[in-house]
Amino acid sequence: MNYQRCGKSGLLLPQISLGLWHNFGNVDRFDVGRATTLRAFDLGITHFDLANNYGPPPGSAEKNFGRILHEDLRQHRDEIVISTKAGYEMWPGPYGEWGSRKSLLASLDQSLSRLGLEYVDIFYSHRPDPNTPIEETMGALDHAVRQGKALYVGISNYDSTQSRNAAQTLRRLGTPCLIHQPSYNLFNRWIEQGLTSVLEEEGIGCIVFSPLAQGQLTNRYLQDIPNTSRAAREHFLTTEDVRKNLPKVRALHAIAARRDQSLAQMAIAWVLRLPIVTSALIGASSPAQLEQNVKALDHLDFSKPELAEIDQALTG
């Protein structure tokens, strides 16, 4: 596993990080989540990404990861980067979501309690709040660092203008913005329209989530939509989306095969081609799936003809 410096900071992140958005809640098998987490660490994945509402139910992913950390990885805490976020709906009432100072700092205290930790390495504002001044949201992040409850802070799902404002506000407060976590994949290239330039200019690292487009950029949907899939359950993915993209998926699959990669491996390698991308954040439902996707690192280079062919497949 290779490690890359995050923006202008001294923090190093693995090129692939493990996200606990799915597969680590109380509805999932704890033993599988534990085995996947431990296998990730054995493979050199030292960054584990959470949010207050990951589960389901909300909060259960943090509790389960906290148990794994304390039962199996306690002695390695100083080798591990743990991140969590607040901003999406977590509990009922006016302070259970968004970016007020009260909401963010209360959520962080709850996350630390579930994780059984005194601090997290990275604390994020999970989304911009249209009704709270950026100075208040960034001030809460700065306060978390000054309290010793987070070592670094970041933002997620902010557009280019919002990201620049957040970075400049944090800089004035004396707590640099370490990292931005946007969605990015072959089907969703929005960060290329200005955000990557802002991150480079501001010295902010970038860790991208959903590099596999909720499973579309895998072999799972090449033939049909399995009954147990997210698309079949309309869970963050619709059957309409999958069927619309199927010709592109099949064309991309053929390109990946010529590269001697699975489609998932090529999709992960593709997001890592951008110099600004510090790490690709992937999920995994089993150690075997994780091992296969980490093999993306075996072939990260793309020729100009390959990139042109990929673009052609996407435009159809």
Short mmCIF file of C-alpha atoms in Angstrom, two decimals:
data_model
loop_
_atom_site.label_atom_id
_atom_site.label_comp_id
_atom_site.label_asym_id
_atom_site.label_seq_id
_atom_site.Cartn_x
_atom_site.Cartn_y
_atom_site.Cartn_z
CA MET A 1 0.00 0.00 0.00
CA ASN A 2 1.33 3.42 -0.95
CA TYR A 3 0.65 6.48 1.20
CA GLN A 4 0.19 10.02 -0.01
CA ARG A 5 0.46 13.35 1.75
CA CYS A 6 -2.92 14.96 2.31
CA GLY A 7 -2.80 18.43 0.77
CA LYS A 8 -0.10 20.56 2.38
CA SER A 9 -0.34 18.74 5.71
CA GLY A 10 1.99 16.17 7.17
CA LEU A 11 -0.77 13.53 7.34
CA LEU A 12 -0.31 10.51 5.10
CA LEU A 13 -3.31 8.52 3.89
CA PRO A 14 -3.31 5.16 2.10
CA GLN A 15 -4.29 5.31 -1.57
CA ILE A 16 -7.30 3.19 -0.66
CA SER A 17 -9.30 3.84 2.51
CA LEU A 18 -12.19 1.81 3.96
CA GLY A 19 -15.58 3.47 4.33
CA LEU A 20 -18.17 2.12 6.76
CA TRP A 21 -21.21 3.72 5.13
CA HIS A 22 -22.72 0.29 4.38
CA ASN A 23 -22.14 -3.24 5.75
CA PHE A 24 -21.13 -2.29 9.30
CA GLY A 25 -24.46 -1.51 10.96
CA ASN A 26 -26.45 -3.63 13.38
CA VAL A 27 -28.44 -5.07 10.46
CA ASP A 28 -25.20 -6.61 9.16
CA ARG A 29 -23.14 -9.51 10.48
CA PHE A 30 -20.63 -8.24 13.02
CA ASP A 31 -18.19 -11.07 12.38
CA VAL A 32 -17.99 -10.22 8.67
CA GLY A 33 -17.47 -6.52 9.40
CA ARG A 34 -14.77 -7.37 11.89
CA ALA A 35 -13.00 -9.72 9.47
CA THR A 36 -13.17 -7.09 6.71
CA THR A 37 -11.77 -4.39 8.99
CA LEU A 38 -8.89 -6.54 10.19
CA ARG A 39 -8.07 -7.68 6.66
CA ALA A 40 -8.04 -4.03 5.56
CA PHE A 41 -5.51 -3.20 8.26
CA ASP A 42 -3.37 -6.20 7.28
CA LEU A 43 -3.38 -4.89 3.68
CA GLY A 44 -2.08 -1.51 4.83
CA ILE A 45 -5.39 0.36 4.91
CA THR A 46 -4.89 2.57 7.94
CA HIS A 47 -7.76 5.01 7.36
CA PHE A 48 -11.31 4.13 8.40
CA ASP A 49 -14.09 6.58 7.53
CA LEU A 50 -17.37 6.92 9.43
CA ALA A 51 -20.20 9.39 10.04
CA ASN A 52 -22.57 9.83 12.94
CA ASN A 53 -25.53 8.38 11.03
CA TYR A 54 -23.87 5.36 9.41
CA GLY A 55 -25.62 2.08 10.14
CA PRO A 56 -28.42 1.29 10.04
CA PRO A 57 -29.58 2.12 12.61
CA PRO A 58 -27.78 5.47 12.80
CA GLY A 59 -24.78 5.35 15.09
CA SER A 60 -24.36 1.59 14.96
CA ALA A 61 -21.40 1.65 12.55
CA GLU A 62 -19.47 3.82 15.00
CA LYS A 63 -20.36 1.50 17.88
CA ASN A 64 -19.33 -1.60 15.95
CA PHE A 65 -16.08 -0.07 14.73
CA GLY A 66 -15.34 1.10 18.27
CA ARG A 67 -15.75 -2.47 19.48
CA ILE A 68 -13.39 -3.79 16.79
CA LEU A 69 -10.88 -1.08 17.56
CA HIS A 70 -10.82 -1.80 21.28
CA GLU A 71 -10.95 -5.59 21.05
CA ASP A 72 -8.56 -6.10 18.14
CA LEU A 73 -6.65 -2.95 17.17
CA ARG A 74 -6.17 -1.03 20.41
CA GLN A 75 -2.39 -1.37 20.30
CA HIS A 76 -2.35 0.09 16.78
CA ARG A 77 -4.38 3.25 17.52
CA ASP A 78 -1.47 5.55 16.72
CA GLU A 79 -1.09 3.94 13.29
CA ILE A 80 -4.77 4.41 12.41
CA VAL A 81 -6.62 7.44 11.04
CA ILE A 82 -10.27 7.53 12.14
CA SER A 83 -12.67 10.07 10.67
CA THR A 84 -16.29 10.89 11.36
CA LYS A 85 -18.79 13.51 10.20
CA ALA A 86 -21.92 15.38 11.18
CA GLY A 87 -24.45 17.26 9.09
CA TYR A 88 -27.03 14.80 7.78
CA GLU A 89 -30.07 13.82 9.84
CA MET A 90 -29.07 11.94 12.98
CA TRP A 91 -31.76 12.59 15.61
CA PRO A 92 -35.16 14.38 15.64
CA GLY A 93 -35.35 18.06 16.37
CA PRO A 94 -33.67 21.25 15.16
CA TYR A 95 -30.12 20.25 16.21
CA GLY A 96 -30.08 16.71 14.83
CA GLU A 97 -28.66 17.74 11.47
CA TRP A 98 -27.02 20.55 9.45
CA GLY A 99 -24.13 22.75 10.55
CA SER A 100 -24.87 24.83 13.61
CA ARG A 101 -22.22 24.98 16.32
CA LYS A 102 -24.56 23.22 18.74
CA SER A 103 -25.35 20.42 16.29
CA LEU A 104 -21.77 19.72 15.21
CA LEU A 105 -20.19 19.76 18.65
CA ALA A 106 -22.99 17.75 20.26
CA SER A 107 -22.72 15.18 17.47
CA LEU A 108 -18.96 14.92 17.88
CA ASP A 109 -19.35 14.21 21.60
CA GLN A 110 -21.87 11.48 20.78
CA SER A 111 -19.56 9.98 18.15
CA LEU A 112 -16.63 9.88 20.55
CA SER A 113 -18.81 8.13 23.12
CA ARG A 114 -19.92 5.48 20.59
CA LEU A 115 -16.36 4.97 19.37
CA GLY A 116 -14.93 4.89 22.88
CA LEU A 117 -12.30 7.47 21.94
CA GLU A 118 -11.01 10.76 23.32
CA TYR A 119 -10.43 12.15 19.83
CA VAL A 120 -10.88 11.40 16.15
CA ASP A 121 -8.20 12.17 13.61
CA ILE A 122 -10.52 13.97 11.18
CA PHE A 123 -13.89 15.59 11.88
CA TYR A 124 -15.96 16.72 8.88
CA SER A 125 -18.84 19.03 8.19
CA HIS A 126 -20.77 16.46 6.17
CA ARG A 127 -22.65 18.99 4.03
CA PRO A 128 -22.99 22.77 3.74
CA ASP A 129 -25.82 24.36 5.69
CA PRO A 130 -27.73 27.01 3.69
CA ASN A 131 -29.17 28.53 6.87
CA THR A 132 -26.05 28.77 9.04
CA PRO A 133 -23.22 31.25 8.38
CA ILE A 134 -20.04 29.56 7.16
CA GLU A 135 -18.20 31.31 10.01
CA GLU A 136 -20.30 29.41 12.57
CA THR A 137 -19.87 26.00 10.96
CA MET A 138 -16.14 26.44 10.45
CA GLY A 139 -15.85 27.94 13.93
CA ALA A 140 -17.31 24.75 15.36
CA LEU A 141 -14.71 22.68 13.50
CA ASP A 142 -11.94 24.94 14.76
CA HIS A 143 -13.28 24.61 18.31
CA ALA A 144 -13.25 20.80 18.05
CA VAL A 145 -9.53 20.92 17.28
CA ARG A 146 -8.82 23.38 20.09
CA GLN A 147 -10.73 21.12 22.49
CA GLY A 148 -8.47 18.22 21.50
CA LYS A 149 -11.42 16.21 20.20
CA ALA A 150 -10.17 16.22 16.57
CA LEU A 151 -6.68 16.51 15.15
CA TYR A 152 -7.77 17.77 11.73
CA VAL A 153 -10.98 18.97 10.09
CA GLY A 154 -12.51 18.62 6.67
CA ILE A 155 -15.60 19.24 4.56
CA SER A 156 -17.74 16.99 2.41
CA ASN A 157 -20.20 17.66 -0.41
CA TYR A 158 -19.25 21.37 -0.66
CA ASP A 159 -19.11 22.89 -4.14
CA SER A 160 -16.13 24.90 -5.37
CA THR A 161 -17.30 28.30 -4.06
CA GLN A 162 -18.37 26.87 -0.72
CA SER A 163 -15.07 25.01 -0.43
CA ARG A 164 -13.00 28.13 -1.02
CA ASN A 165 -15.03 30.07 1.52
CA ALA A 166 -14.69 27.28 4.08
CA ALA A 167 -10.92 27.02 3.51
CA GLN A 168 -10.37 30.76 3.82
CA THR A 169 -12.51 30.97 6.96
CA LEU A 170 -10.65 28.10 8.62
CA ARG A 171 -7.31 29.64 7.67
CA ARG A 172 -8.28 32.90 9.40
CA LEU A 173 -9.23 30.90 12.50
CA GLY A 174 -5.87 29.12 12.49
CA THR A 175 -7.10 25.60 11.73
CA PRO A 176 -6.39 24.66 8.09
CA CYS A 177 -8.91 22.65 6.10
CA LEU A 178 -7.17 19.31 5.71
CA ILE A 179 -9.39 17.48 3.26
CA HIS A 180 -12.51 17.47 1.11
CA GLN A 181 -14.62 14.34 0.61
CA PRO A 182 -16.71 14.56 -2.58
CA SER A 183 -18.45 11.90 -4.62
CA TYR A 184 -16.52 11.09 -7.79
CA ASN A 185 -16.62 8.28 -10.32
CA LEU A 186 -16.80 7.61 -14.04
CA PHE A 187 -20.49 8.55 -14.09
CA ASN A 188 -20.20 11.54 -11.77
CA ARG A 189 -17.34 13.86 -12.73
CA TRP A 190 -18.61 17.08 -11.22
CA ILE A 191 -15.43 17.82 -9.26
CA GLU A 192 -13.56 18.36 -12.53
CA GLN A 193 -15.65 21.51 -13.17
CA GLY A 194 -13.79 23.76 -10.76
CA LEU A 195 -13.51 21.95 -7.42
CA THR A 196 -10.19 20.22 -8.15
CA SER A 197 -8.64 23.58 -9.03
CA VAL A 198 -9.86 25.10 -5.76
CA LEU A 199 -8.48 22.20 -3.73
CA GLU A 200 -5.11 22.48 -5.44
CA GLU A 201 -4.95 26.26 -4.95
CA GLU A 202 -6.00 26.03 -1.30
CA GLY A 203 -3.71 23.10 -0.51
CA ILE A 204 -6.54 20.78 0.48
CA GLY A 205 -6.38 17.01 0.10
CA CYS A 206 -9.15 15.05 -1.62
CA ILE A 207 -10.60 11.65 -0.74
CA VAL A 208 -13.37 10.55 -3.09
CA PHE A 209 -16.35 8.41 -2.12
CA SER A 210 -18.52 6.18 -4.30
CA PRO A 211 -15.77 5.46 -6.87
CA LEU A 212 -17.85 2.43 -7.95
CA ALA A 213 -21.08 4.44 -8.36
CA GLN A 214 -22.96 2.43 -5.74
CA GLY A 215 -21.92 -0.83 -7.39
CA GLN A 216 -22.75 0.10 -10.97
CA LEU A 217 -19.05 0.04 -11.89
CA THR A 218 -18.66 -3.62 -10.97
CA ASN A 219 -19.67 -6.90 -12.60
CA ARG A 220 -22.83 -6.99 -10.47
CA TYR A 221 -25.15 -5.46 -13.06
CA LEU A 222 -23.58 -6.66 -16.29
CA GLN A 223 -26.40 -9.08 -17.10
CA ASP A 224 -29.36 -8.15 -14.94
CA ILE A 225 -30.41 -6.55 -11.67
CA PRO A 226 -30.08 -9.10 -8.84
CA ASN A 227 -33.01 -9.26 -6.43
CA THR A 228 -30.71 -8.60 -3.47
CA SER A 229 -28.99 -5.57 -5.00
CA ARG A 230 -29.32 -1.92 -3.96
CA ALA A 231 -30.92 -1.14 -7.30
CA ALA A 232 -33.61 -3.78 -6.79
CA ARG A 233 -34.34 -2.28 -3.35
CA GLU A 234 -34.14 1.28 -4.74
CA HIS A 235 -31.53 1.94 -2.02
CA PHE A 236 -29.37 4.93 -3.13
CA LEU A 237 -29.66 3.51 -6.64
CA THR A 238 -32.61 2.98 -8.97
CA THR A 239 -33.33 0.35 -11.59
CA GLU A 240 -33.75 3.22 -14.07
CA ASP A 241 -30.21 4.45 -13.36
CA VAL A 242 -28.75 1.00 -13.83
CA ARG A 243 -30.57 0.24 -17.07
CA LYS A 244 -29.70 3.65 -18.51
CA ASN A 245 -26.00 3.12 -17.80
CA LEU A 246 -25.82 -0.55 -18.80
CA PRO A 247 -24.42 0.04 -22.34
CA LYS A 248 -21.69 2.21 -20.83
CA VAL A 249 -20.95 -0.35 -18.13
CA ARG A 250 -20.52 -3.10 -20.73
CA ALA A 251 -18.22 -0.92 -22.84
CA LEU A 252 -16.13 -0.03 -19.78
CA HIS A 253 -16.02 -3.69 -18.77
CA ALA A 254 -14.46 -4.54 -22.14
CA ILE A 255 -11.79 -1.85 -21.69
CA ALA A 256 -11.00 -3.13 -18.20
CA ALA A 257 -10.65 -6.69 -19.51
CA ARG A 258 -8.05 -5.55 -22.03
CA ARG A 259 -6.18 -3.95 -19.12
CA ASP A 260 -6.35 -7.30 -17.29
CA GLN A 261 -8.47 -5.71 -14.58
CA SER A 262 -11.98 -6.10 -13.29
CA LEU A 263 -14.29 -3.17 -13.97
CA ALA A 264 -14.18 -2.25 -10.27
CA GLN A 265 -10.38 -2.25 -10.24
CA MET A 266 -10.23 -0.02 -13.31
CA ALA A 267 -12.83 2.37 -11.83
CA ILE A 268 -10.80 2.76 -8.65
CA ALA A 269 -7.57 3.24 -10.59
CA TRP A 270 -9.31 5.84 -12.77
CA VAL A 271 -10.27 8.12 -9.85
CA LEU A 272 -6.71 7.86 -8.51
CA ARG A 273 -5.30 9.13 -11.81
CA LEU A 274 -5.89 12.74 -10.71
CA PRO A 275 -2.91 14.10 -8.74
CA ILE A 276 -5.25 15.97 -6.39
CA VAL A 277 -6.92 12.71 -5.25
CA THR A 278 -5.16 11.55 -2.11
CA SER A 279 -7.23 8.40 -1.53
CA ALA A 280 -10.17 6.44 -2.89
CA LEU A 281 -12.76 5.57 -0.26
CA ILE A 282 -14.27 2.16 -0.92
CA GLY A 283 -16.79 -0.02 0.85
CA ALA A 284 -16.60 -3.78 1.15
CA SER A 285 -19.05 -6.49 2.13
CA SER A 286 -16.40 -9.13 2.74
CA PRO A 287 -12.63 -9.58 3.04
CA ALA A 288 -12.57 -11.26 -0.38
CA GLN A 289 -14.27 -8.30 -2.07
CA LEU A 290 -11.87 -5.92 -0.35
CA GLU A 291 -8.84 -7.93 -1.50
CA GLN A 292 -10.04 -7.87 -5.10
CA ASN A 293 -10.61 -4.12 -5.11
CA VAL A 294 -7.25 -3.34 -3.50
CA LYS A 295 -5.65 -5.04 -6.52
CA ALA A 296 -6.57 -1.87 -8.42
CA LEU A 297 -3.26 -0.54 -7.12
CA ASP A 298 -1.39 -3.12 -9.21
CA HIS A 299 -2.21 -1.18 -12.39
CA LEU A 300 -2.78 2.53 -11.92
CA ASP A 301 -1.33 3.85 -15.16
CA PHE A 302 -3.54 4.78 -18.13
CA SER A 303 -2.35 5.46 -21.64
CA LYS A 304 -3.79 8.42 -23.52
CA PRO A 305 -5.63 6.07 -25.93
CA GLU A 306 -7.17 4.22 -22.97
CA LEU A 307 -8.41 7.46 -21.41
CA ALA A 308 -9.81 8.56 -24.76
CA GLU A 309 -11.59 5.21 -25.17
CA ILE A 310 -13.06 5.51 -21.67
CA ASP A 311 -14.36 8.99 -22.47
CA GLN A 312 -15.85 7.70 -25.70
CA ALA A 313 -17.61 4.87 -23.84
CA LEU A 314 -19.08 7.36 -21.42
CA THR A 315 -20.38 9.69 -24.11
CA GLY A 316 -21.68 6.74 -26.06
#
